[in-house]
XYZ file of C-alpha atoms in Angstrom:
390
model
C 163.934 77.005 93.473
C 160.705 78.275 91.876
C 162.580 81.127 90.200
C 164.681 78.556 88.361
C 162.465 75.486 87.988
C 159.204 77.026 86.830
C 160.652 78.992 83.884
C 162.239 75.758 82.615
C 158.857 74.026 82.797
C 157.286 76.996 81.023
C 159.806 76.703 78.185
C 159.131 72.962 77.810
C 155.353 73.405 77.801
C 155.598 76.437 75.520
C 157.705 74.516 73.020
C 155.127 71.718 73.035
C 152.348 74.285 72.521
C 154.055 75.853 69.513
C 154.913 72.409 68.127
C 151.302 71.244 68.312
C 149.937 74.593 67.147
C 151.504 73.976 63.737
C 149.478 70.787 63.318
C 146.219 72.739 63.385
C 146.975 73.941 59.863
C 146.338 70.415 58.583
C 144.462 68.715 61.423
C 141.797 70.428 63.506
C 140.372 67.292 65.063
C 139.150 67.406 68.687
C 142.284 65.493 69.736
C 144.643 68.097 68.300
C 142.576 71.031 69.533
C 142.461 69.562 73.043
C 146.215 68.953 73.023
C 146.844 72.569 71.994
C 144.559 73.699 74.818
C 146.331 71.430 77.269
C 149.760 72.838 76.447
C 148.480 76.416 76.424
C 147.094 76.170 79.948
C 150.166 74.293 81.184
C 152.389 77.030 79.792
C 150.200 79.668 81.426
C 150.422 77.813 84.735
C 154.210 77.694 84.786
C 154.683 81.257 83.548
C 152.361 82.761 86.141
C 153.748 80.497 88.892
C 157.163 82.116 88.469
C 157.375 84.408 91.548
C 158.232 87.614 89.689
C 155.401 87.086 87.203
C 153.051 86.031 89.999
C 153.333 89.397 91.755
C 153.095 91.356 88.510
C 149.908 89.580 87.386
C 148.170 89.958 90.738
C 149.152 93.615 90.905
C 147.892 94.325 87.402
C 144.523 92.708 88.181
C 144.320 94.367 91.567
C 143.437 91.176 93.479
C 145.831 89.779 96.038
C 147.035 86.262 95.100
C 144.883 86.275 91.976
C 147.788 84.434 90.343
C 147.182 81.466 92.646
C 143.587 81.125 91.508
C 144.648 81.572 87.881
C 147.344 78.905 87.994
C 145.271 76.322 89.826
C 142.287 76.953 87.567
C 144.567 76.510 84.570
C 145.672 73.138 85.961
C 142.034 72.004 86.160
C 141.268 73.183 82.610
C 144.448 71.542 81.328
C 143.394 68.261 82.911
C 139.982 68.577 81.249
C 141.717 68.934 77.888
C 143.683 65.761 78.590
C 140.467 63.883 79.282
C 139.029 65.101 75.971
C 142.117 63.807 74.165
C 141.814 60.337 75.654
C 138.054 60.125 75.181
C 138.355 60.984 71.484
C 141.192 58.514 71.056
C 139.167 55.747 72.687
C 135.679 56.334 71.234
C 133.924 57.748 68.209
C 133.146 61.465 68.329
C 129.540 61.132 69.519
C 130.361 58.675 72.298
C 133.399 60.707 73.340
C 131.394 63.891 73.821
C 128.632 62.003 75.647
C 131.181 60.586 78.094
C 132.888 63.990 78.373
C 129.772 65.839 79.559
C 129.711 64.531 83.165
C 133.466 64.944 83.485
C 133.375 68.520 82.228
C 130.380 69.284 84.437
C 132.253 67.980 87.455
C 135.322 70.063 86.689
C 133.175 73.139 86.060
C 131.660 72.630 89.495
C 135.138 72.399 91.008
C 136.134 75.663 89.311
C 132.990 77.425 90.484
C 133.564 76.334 94.083
C 137.227 77.363 93.910
C 136.297 80.826 92.694
C 133.615 81.221 95.350
C 135.902 80.095 98.163
C 138.759 82.247 96.867
C 136.545 85.316 96.952
C 135.839 84.622 100.624
C 139.557 84.755 101.395
C 140.874 87.650 103.415
C 143.976 89.269 102.047
C 147.053 87.762 103.641
C 149.415 89.430 101.188
C 151.021 88.008 98.068
C 152.352 84.454 98.506
C 154.245 83.621 95.315
C 156.479 81.055 97.049
C 154.027 79.223 99.332
C 150.507 79.989 98.122
C 149.299 76.424 98.673
C 150.761 76.320 102.179
C 149.062 79.549 103.198
C 145.764 78.371 101.755
C 146.092 75.140 103.725
C 146.384 77.186 106.902
C 143.728 79.827 106.352
C 141.366 78.353 103.778
C 141.502 74.547 103.822
C 138.139 74.256 102.060
C 139.484 76.019 98.963
C 142.547 73.791 98.755
C 140.498 70.658 99.503
C 138.174 71.302 96.566
C 141.124 71.911 94.272
C 142.919 68.760 95.399
C 139.850 66.563 95.007
C 139.236 67.835 91.485
C 142.897 67.548 90.563
C 143.479 64.070 92.015
C 140.306 62.505 90.598
C 141.030 63.953 87.183
C 144.639 62.730 87.159
C 143.610 59.213 88.174
C 140.997 59.198 85.419
C 143.565 60.361 82.861
C 146.042 57.732 84.033
C 143.513 54.896 83.805
C 142.256 55.920 80.369
C 145.799 56.420 79.093
C 146.878 52.962 80.255
C 143.802 51.285 78.781
C 144.155 52.910 75.389
C 147.893 52.230 75.278
C 147.037 48.526 74.995
C 145.113 49.027 71.749
C 146.745 52.168 70.300
C 147.604 51.691 66.606
C 151.148 53.099 66.617
C 154.170 52.161 68.751
C 154.996 55.753 69.686
C 151.395 56.478 70.642
C 151.475 53.402 72.887
C 154.718 54.548 74.498
C 153.425 58.088 74.940
C 150.197 56.979 76.599
C 152.097 54.677 78.938
C 154.302 57.583 79.956
C 151.172 59.666 80.582
C 149.790 56.852 82.746
C 153.069 56.385 84.625
C 153.080 60.063 85.600
C 149.935 59.578 87.707
C 151.855 58.623 90.888
C 153.647 61.985 90.764
C 150.281 63.750 90.785
C 149.101 61.619 93.698
C 152.263 62.351 95.686
C 151.692 66.064 95.109
C 148.060 65.731 96.200
C 149.137 63.779 99.280
C 151.620 66.490 100.243
C 148.988 69.189 99.871
C 146.489 67.150 101.916
C 149.188 66.799 104.568
C 149.552 70.594 104.473
C 145.900 70.923 105.444
C 146.264 68.486 108.344
C 149.480 70.144 109.498
C 147.822 73.565 109.444
C 145.027 72.347 111.695
C 147.663 71.087 114.135
C 149.328 74.455 114.257
C 152.319 73.710 112.052
C 153.173 73.892 108.333
C 154.171 71.543 105.549
C 157.459 73.259 104.712
C 159.327 70.105 105.710
C 157.906 68.069 102.826
C 157.514 70.912 100.361
C 160.459 69.644 98.228
C 158.565 66.361 97.789
C 155.525 68.274 96.549
C 157.665 69.569 93.698
C 157.397 66.103 92.117
C 154.376 67.602 90.380
C 156.966 69.148 88.067
C 158.229 65.678 87.099
C 154.672 64.512 86.461
C 153.855 67.490 84.250
C 157.071 67.239 82.244
C 156.637 63.484 81.728
C 153.072 64.056 80.546
C 154.271 66.721 78.124
C 156.812 64.313 76.697
C 154.190 61.574 76.508
C 151.606 63.707 74.704
C 154.120 64.832 72.070
C 155.862 61.480 71.663
C 153.703 60.312 68.710
C 154.805 63.407 66.774
C 158.562 63.368 67.285
C 158.924 59.644 67.903
C 158.830 58.784 64.204
C 161.917 60.929 63.635
C 163.695 58.996 66.373
C 162.667 55.775 64.631
C 164.046 56.965 61.317
C 167.334 58.020 62.904
C 167.605 54.731 64.767
C 166.849 52.745 61.615
C 169.638 54.567 59.774
C 172.109 53.801 62.561
C 170.894 50.221 62.910
C 171.287 49.597 59.167
C 174.931 50.589 59.376
C 175.462 48.381 62.414
C 173.756 45.506 60.604
C 175.856 46.081 57.489
C 179.042 45.885 59.539
C 177.872 42.796 61.403
C 177.203 40.976 58.107
C 180.381 42.102 56.354
C 182.690 39.340 57.573
C 180.135 36.594 56.910
C 179.623 37.984 53.424
C 183.356 38.180 52.768
C 184.046 34.646 54.018
C 181.269 33.109 51.938
C 181.834 35.028 48.722
C 185.571 34.356 48.930
C 184.660 30.725 48.291
C 181.866 31.371 45.754
C 182.312 34.847 44.237
C 179.675 34.456 41.497
C 176.742 35.907 43.552
C 178.545 39.242 44.010
C 177.241 41.961 41.716
C 178.690 45.425 41.403
C 176.547 48.331 42.537
C 176.705 51.817 41.086
C 178.452 54.437 43.177
C 175.214 56.238 44.010
C 173.485 53.209 45.552
C 172.006 54.100 48.956
C 172.870 52.230 52.108
C 169.549 50.418 52.269
C 170.159 48.992 48.781
C 173.684 47.912 49.697
C 172.453 46.132 52.819
C 169.687 44.371 50.894
C 172.117 43.288 48.195
C 174.516 41.916 50.840
C 171.707 39.859 52.379
C 170.808 38.398 48.971
C 174.431 37.568 48.192
C 174.846 35.801 51.540
C 171.875 33.573 50.778
C 173.044 33.009 47.196
C 176.488 32.010 48.456
C 174.891 29.697 51.006
C 172.935 28.040 48.189
C 176.068 27.710 46.060
C 177.871 26.003 48.951
C 175.224 23.270 49.197
C 177.503 20.910 47.229
C 179.923 20.906 50.184
C 177.271 20.470 52.889
C 176.504 17.190 54.633
C 173.544 16.161 56.817
C 175.937 14.860 59.444
C 177.300 18.366 60.041
C 173.776 19.739 60.575
C 172.786 16.890 62.896
C 175.933 17.237 64.965
C 175.424 21.013 65.205
C 171.816 20.544 66.323
C 172.842 18.159 69.109
C 175.510 20.552 70.327
C 173.215 23.619 70.179
C 170.340 21.894 71.954
C 172.743 20.650 74.624
C 173.784 24.280 75.108
C 170.125 25.238 75.659
C 169.567 27.094 72.375
C 166.103 27.262 70.825
C 164.209 29.089 68.108
C 166.180 31.340 65.782
C 169.271 31.080 67.973
C 169.234 27.299 67.452
C 168.654 27.675 63.701
C 171.453 30.250 63.390
C 173.865 27.971 65.225
C 173.012 25.047 62.937
C 173.356 27.038 59.717
C 176.602 28.639 60.908
C 178.034 25.174 61.565
C 176.906 24.032 58.110
C 178.640 26.993 56.486
C 181.835 26.471 58.464
C 181.876 22.817 57.546
C 181.120 23.589 53.881
C 183.983 26.071 53.669
C 186.298 23.538 55.310
C 185.172 20.833 52.870
C 185.586 23.104 49.845
C 189.035 24.186 50.920
C 189.920 20.517 51.415
C 188.671 19.617 47.947
C 185.865 17.417 49.269
C 182.582 17.637 47.358
C 179.272 15.819 47.483
C 177.930 15.786 43.926
C 175.221 13.134 43.887
C 172.736 14.658 46.315
C 173.546 18.262 47.340
C 172.281 19.146 50.811
C 169.739 22.007 50.612
C 167.835 21.881 53.904
C 167.804 25.106 55.935
C 167.161 25.325 59.655
C 164.591 28.113 59.353
C 162.733 30.217 56.783
C 162.162 33.852 57.913
C 158.822 35.170 56.708
C 159.708 38.762 55.806
C 162.665 41.041 55.156
C 162.898 42.303 58.741
C 162.903 38.749 60.082
C 165.486 37.754 57.479
C 167.808 40.587 58.504
C 167.413 39.729 62.188
C 168.199 36.087 61.471
C 171.231 36.868 59.322
C 172.631 39.011 62.133
C 172.271 36.038 64.465
C 173.819 33.829 61.809
C 176.790 36.181 61.423
C 177.334 36.281 65.191
C 177.197 32.490 65.452
C 179.506 32.141 62.435
C 182.122 34.444 63.971
C 182.150 32.670 67.320
C 181.880 29.071 66.116
C 184.737 26.628 65.881
C 183.613 23.569 63.991
C 185.463 20.346 64.802
C 186.314 17.914 62.069
C 183.198 15.852 61.419
C 182.863 12.305 60.240
C 181.493 12.441 56.725
C 180.231 9.796 54.335
C 182.387 8.658 51.450
C 183.258 11.581 49.227
C 185.070 12.163 45.997
C 187.702 14.619 45.008
C 186.454 17.790 43.450
C 187.319 17.510 39.773
C 187.642 21.242 39.596
């Protein structure tokens, strides 16, 4: 499995490293530098963990299982980079470095102990497939130090990521930090499996039975990689989604627009052939409201009151209630206009809601269009009316 899985992880981490490396041309802040370092050491970890590379690296250095020390040390350094990212996102530069000092000192101590304990190891031969398992059996102290440093660091990263996600300024940064925080359980499962390896070794057995579960560390690392890069590529997803959503919105408003402007065509203005889709959608929204205003002469308070009673009885509230009321008013107005019934003395102009911005207006008109399509308005009792002289 390692021959297949680890190269894939190396490609993912390497792509993230190259992606973030480009940002250093314009932004060399501690956050970006730490992210580049994080992805570099992650990529190194997965490359060297690949069994064929593992043996080659150890052989070239001349130290048996040197690749194991290199990969696990890279994991610790990568985690330190992640802490630096979160500290600089959460605090000003001076405070961030002050809070980083004890964390970095602790991780440096872990690395020093790992190196010392590794050097005490007798050569059991290269173990590219089960290095951690063999260390659990012969050198539990080494693996214990690594696991303590790894687990504590991952919990710290998860907590800081979750806290900052609540106040992060951008939506994609919030989502990315939440994904980083949600990957913490994978790290803890991995740590638990490795701790179980140590216990099993002392009982004269091995942890091969739950080794597949320990591979969840891969899921945690990949999810973190996605989370750390999400603020960069997320905005392109937003732009693509907005383009698709505009077309969906345009189609959802088309029938409402056609039905209203068929009765009052004056609001419709021709657009030049090169008008972009955003302009066309905006113009459609304006024409819908203009047509609604023009139809006020065929609107009656009784229709609105009856629609409100029916909608409230159906459990509607908020914008859904307002959309249902306005849809009923429009249906009734079209019916009255087609029947030649017109109220001229006091045109009805009240609207059920007033959206505060363009996004809210578009969302409401989509609800209005949906309610308009699905609504069947019964004949309503109206006050005395007069024939439309037109």
